[in-house]
């Protein structure tokens, strides 16, 4: 796939993520931004502008129609909008069978580092006796633990069950309420809230005489853009529907 | 005070801490080990051997008699044995008034790094909006949080009250049970238990745009010896009773 | 000092630091912003507006005149502008002798966390066998190590000399060029440059069986404002010239 | 493969690693130690004792004969002894073709966490703009950087070349000698030497707005045993020669 083929239309260009995507595509030497659509703009502009790929960063109400339009016009789609439930995914897979060669990537999380960290943590959790998670966020966050921490714990727990790894050892007999954190499928998860922080997560794995720590720090929204660009660069070689950025990372984990 | 004046008798030399102290004193170029007493040995040996200082690492039942004996004989004492309640301390202070120039240091914790870390954390906690503690230990520990973490939280909370620092901000509305840790006087404390670890503590302090972290790692019992040696070297210049190694560290915090 | 007495004029309000200061003063419940001066505005406005304190975040060419004006009018000054050499400081001290009760704080660094971290590192360096520094910055930085790292190393080295602490042990016989970092007065300093980072520094201190780490992370310019506000709140109680924010922190180190 | 089939003979049982292996096999509920051979003991004991697997932790001079003996007798071998050059490996592969179903694992490093960390670092290095390594060891180490750090850098550099990732950005114009560390194939490597530490390595990866850190801590020799046990448990299902523990970890990276 040569560089001139990545002609990108950004949908939702007026939003916070969309405006970051516009900047990222403009800065990428192997891409050109051919259209940037906001609320109310006609999808026809995408085709008229000669786009080969779309990035959809709109809203749950319009993302399905946008992606179907792209597929029908033979354009690859990289989608960060939420709202893709099982029924929508099924309808999209059906649509894609009629358009061989077209690729759609739908990813709930475009932070490459976060996706890698979760995949590594799940793999490594199979080989260590103990496993815990610390997640740290700004103090305006209303839920604890973070959704990413819960998903990471679930992935780690599933990987451990697969190899029949017993629960982490823990001799605690007396504790102040909450000291040992929340427990998500046998994995203890601790949530720190601290002014100055953004979104951070550390997975700690221990065995006799050693520790492995995998930490991801998100400092700002710009961290999602390398994942979007990777999606655009990889899509043409992965026809059909891919759910989750890890599907493009060849992790083989 | 010249080096040849530090002639040390170790009491409790057969115990785990005592045997480390014997090794540490022998290895110090400015000290000589003149006696190493175990259970049942007569205290008279200490005087006969020409000790100028004793290190007491015995048991709660004998430490008071040992220290009074030292004071009466004009020897400085460095004490790591527990069991010194208010009454014992009062009796010792009374005894010391009769022996001007004699010094006794009683310290619940001889790990220099841990003592410094707690003192720094308390000072810094006055200047940051958010403060939390993570302590990490081996999985055979039966209580959570660690005693050191509880004491550190109490010191930090007291320092914050002194300057009327409001509680750390926290918008948490929904949480899995325990996610936000234990709360010790408004300070959240998280306890990790992980095979491979020994005893570790990290204090996290945050304000808009910045974070300060103070971490102490204890890898083995040898870490208590520099504090014992510092006590021996400093005692002669601090007559009277000092409680806590920080009293010898000139922290001025 | 009651809250209504802190009436602040910000000089250099059009600059990057100055505009942050304007926001910070406006947000502080115990202060009021009475004037915000840019380039070319007359200093008389400061007096007319009823300021009790000024914040000078201007340029080296005008800061001296601004501060003398403040002192002559009985206003306390908090100064972040550079360019205060020995002669200027001497002239200012002379001027202050004629205006008893007026306070001036000149600080090269208003990041509270950074100032605390350096002070703690210097104190702790006296009690550990080994001491090294790792500083980490964004990859657009042109010098290595950072000025802060060099100053921290100098403070640590001076503190160690005071107690005759020998150099950190190091058995290295063969190394790839540069592996052991730069050496600043016997302290090894390592400079990491990494996209995504802003300004970070970690001081590592080690003795047998233990490690103490003191880390400061600056995520953005907002981190300087708590130091400016602390300066404004404290100035009235510290008449005369104070150089360095640590002079207001009661560190006693 | 049922538990009773793992009957292990440890060769080199008198050495430091060998004696750890004896303890580890004895403690494993799915293995039994049937023989522990020291210098001069006859290999025939291995067969007489009914071993199904051997662990070779001897010396370069005897490891090849030991392994050939095992293969000829249909025993799987897990080998931690050094000295396996290209010629020896070739002779062993030849021998294995004559004994279908027999497995030999030769691993220069049995620390699971270290092997995982290197593999993860190499994979992740393909997706980040910046990559550096910090390794930290006790101060008695004579070389810098560590062999593990050099190998990790080589793996990371090779992975980056494969995807044509440009060198990490670095605007440094002036530096104190050594500040930016050693450079191993475009990867900067920093070596810290600190009393109290054992063997530690941290890989830092950065892109706009995010950082991924992968850290491994080795606290003592016990950390090699989980890798040895994994080798014993996995060997029967991987006939032929495998070089490097990662070959048994299904990393697919």
PDB file of C-alpha atoms in Angstrom, chain B residues 111-114 116-117 119-121 123-124 126-128 207-224 226 230 248-253, chain C residues 111-114 116-117 119-121 123-124 126-128 207-224 226 230 248-253:
ATOM      1  CA  UNK B 111      15.998   1.839  59.335  1.00  0.00           C
ATOM      2  CA  UNK B 112      17.434   5.257  58.516  1.00  0.00           C
ATOM      3  CA  UNK B 113      15.719   5.356  55.156  1.00  0.00           C
ATOM      4  CA  UNK B 114      12.326   4.571  56.614  1.00  0.00           C
ATOM      5  CA  UNK B 116      13.790   9.815  56.787  1.00  0.00           C
ATOM      6  CA  UNK B 117      10.982   8.857  54.396  1.00  0.00           C
ATOM      7  CA  UNK B 119       9.747  12.653  58.182  1.00  0.00           C
ATOM      8  CA  UNK B 120       9.935  13.942  54.593  1.00  0.00           C
ATOM      9  CA  UNK B 121       6.418  12.690  53.855  1.00  0.00           C
ATOM     10  CA  UNK B 123       6.707  17.748  55.912  1.00  0.00           C
ATOM     11  CA  UNK B 124       5.731  17.569  52.243  1.00  0.00           C
ATOM     12  CA  UNK B 126       1.665  20.203  54.282  1.00  0.00           C
ATOM     13  CA  UNK B 127       2.257  21.598  50.803  1.00  0.00           C
ATOM     14  CA  UNK B 128       0.276  19.289  48.498  1.00  0.00           C
ATOM     15  CA  UNK B 207      -0.971  19.200  43.271  1.00  0.00           C
ATOM     16  CA  UNK B 208      -2.043  20.726  39.979  1.00  0.00           C
ATOM     17  CA  UNK B 209       0.598  19.821  37.422  1.00  0.00           C
ATOM     18  CA  UNK B 210       3.023  17.996  39.711  1.00  0.00           C
ATOM     19  CA  UNK B 211       3.642  14.908  41.811  1.00  0.00           C
ATOM     20  CA  UNK B 212       6.166  14.154  44.562  1.00  0.00           C
ATOM     21  CA  UNK B 213       6.824  10.500  45.428  1.00  0.00           C
ATOM     22  CA  UNK B 214       8.889   9.294  48.362  1.00  0.00           C
ATOM     23  CA  UNK B 215       9.604   5.576  48.325  1.00  0.00           C
ATOM     24  CA  UNK B 216      11.489   3.356  50.745  1.00  0.00           C
ATOM     25  CA  UNK B 217      12.471  -0.248  50.011  1.00  0.00           C
ATOM     26  CA  UNK B 218      13.687  -2.594  52.750  1.00  0.00           C
ATOM     27  CA  UNK B 219      15.327  -5.599  51.159  1.00  0.00           C
ATOM     28  CA  UNK B 220      16.719  -7.207  54.304  1.00  0.00           C
ATOM     29  CA  UNK B 221      17.478  -6.878  58.016  1.00  0.00           C
ATOM     30  CA  UNK B 222      20.928  -5.447  57.267  1.00  0.00           C
ATOM     31  CA  UNK B 223      19.146  -2.172  56.595  1.00  0.00           C
ATOM     32  CA  UNK B 224      18.762  -1.570  60.329  1.00  0.00           C
ATOM     33  CA  UNK B 226      23.470   1.906  59.691  1.00  0.00           C
ATOM     34  CA  UNK B 230      24.682   6.205  63.729  1.00  0.00           C
ATOM     35  CA  UNK B 248      19.571  12.165  66.108  1.00  0.00           C
ATOM     36  CA  UNK B 249      19.083  13.131  62.448  1.00  0.00           C
ATOM     37  CA  UNK B 250      18.881  16.927  62.756  1.00  0.00           C
ATOM     38  CA  UNK B 251      15.876  16.965  60.482  1.00  0.00           C
ATOM     39  CA  UNK B 252      14.421  20.074  62.035  1.00  0.00           C
ATOM     40  CA  UNK B 253      11.168  19.233  60.308  1.00  0.00           C
TER      41      UNK B 253
ATOM     42  CA  UNK C 111       7.763  24.433  42.023  1.00  0.00           C
ATOM     43  CA  UNK C 112       7.195  23.486  45.642  1.00  0.00           C
ATOM     44  CA  UNK C 113       7.646  19.800  44.937  1.00  0.00           C
ATOM     45  CA  UNK C 114      10.940  20.326  43.162  1.00  0.00           C
ATOM     46  CA  UNK C 116      11.219  20.002  48.598  1.00  0.00           C
ATOM     47  CA  UNK C 117      12.680  17.100  46.601  1.00  0.00           C
ATOM     48  CA  UNK C 119      16.159  19.656  50.018  1.00  0.00           C
ATOM     49  CA  UNK C 120      15.170  16.111  51.044  1.00  0.00           C
ATOM     50  CA  UNK C 121      17.708  14.603  48.653  1.00  0.00           C
ATOM     51  CA  UNK C 123      19.622  15.765  53.655  1.00  0.00           C
ATOM     52  CA  UNK C 124      19.227  12.051  52.915  1.00  0.00           C
ATOM     53  CA  UNK C 126      24.316  12.329  54.170  1.00  0.00           C
ATOM     54  CA  UNK C 127      23.049   8.992  55.443  1.00  0.00           C
ATOM     55  CA  UNK C 128      23.373   6.656  52.461  1.00  0.00           C
ATOM     56  CA  UNK C 207      22.723   1.374  51.606  1.00  0.00           C
ATOM     57  CA  UNK C 208      23.045  -2.302  52.477  1.00  0.00           C
ATOM     58  CA  UNK C 209      19.555  -3.776  52.325  1.00  0.00           C
ATOM     59  CA  UNK C 210      17.612  -0.596  51.563  1.00  0.00           C
ATOM     60  CA  UNK C 211      16.847   2.093  49.005  1.00  0.00           C
ATOM     61  CA  UNK C 212      15.275   5.535  49.327  1.00  0.00           C
ATOM     62  CA  UNK C 213      13.896   7.173  46.158  1.00  0.00           C
ATOM     63  CA  UNK C 214      12.676  10.731  45.906  1.00  0.00           C
ATOM     64  CA  UNK C 215      10.924  11.558  42.640  1.00  0.00           C
ATOM     65  CA  UNK C 216       9.407  14.765  41.338  1.00  0.00           C
ATOM     66  CA  UNK C 217       7.221  14.977  38.231  1.00  0.00           C
ATOM     67  CA  UNK C 218       6.352  18.313  36.618  1.00  0.00           C
ATOM     68  CA  UNK C 219       3.474  17.832  34.236  1.00  0.00           C
ATOM     69  CA  UNK C 220       2.798  21.468  33.419  1.00  0.00           C
ATOM     70  CA  UNK C 221       3.429  25.126  34.250  1.00  0.00           C
ATOM     71  CA  UNK C 222       0.503  25.181  36.690  1.00  0.00           C
ATOM     72  CA  UNK C 223       2.843  23.464  39.129  1.00  0.00           C
ATOM     73  CA  UNK C 224       4.593  26.766  39.826  1.00  0.00           C
ATOM     74  CA  UNK C 226       1.186  26.942  44.612  1.00  0.00           C
ATOM     75  CA  UNK C 230       2.724  30.347  49.346  1.00  0.00           C
ATOM     76  CA  UNK C 248       9.840  30.036  53.385  1.00  0.00           C
ATOM     77  CA  UNK C 249       9.349  26.295  53.873  1.00  0.00           C
ATOM     78  CA  UNK C 250      10.749  25.862  57.407  1.00  0.00           C
ATOM     79  CA  UNK C 251      12.703  22.856  56.267  1.00  0.00           C
ATOM     80  CA  UNK C 252      15.425  23.338  58.821  1.00  0.00           C
ATOM     81  CA  UNK C 253      17.526  20.919  56.802  1.00  0.00           C
TER      82      UNK C 253
END
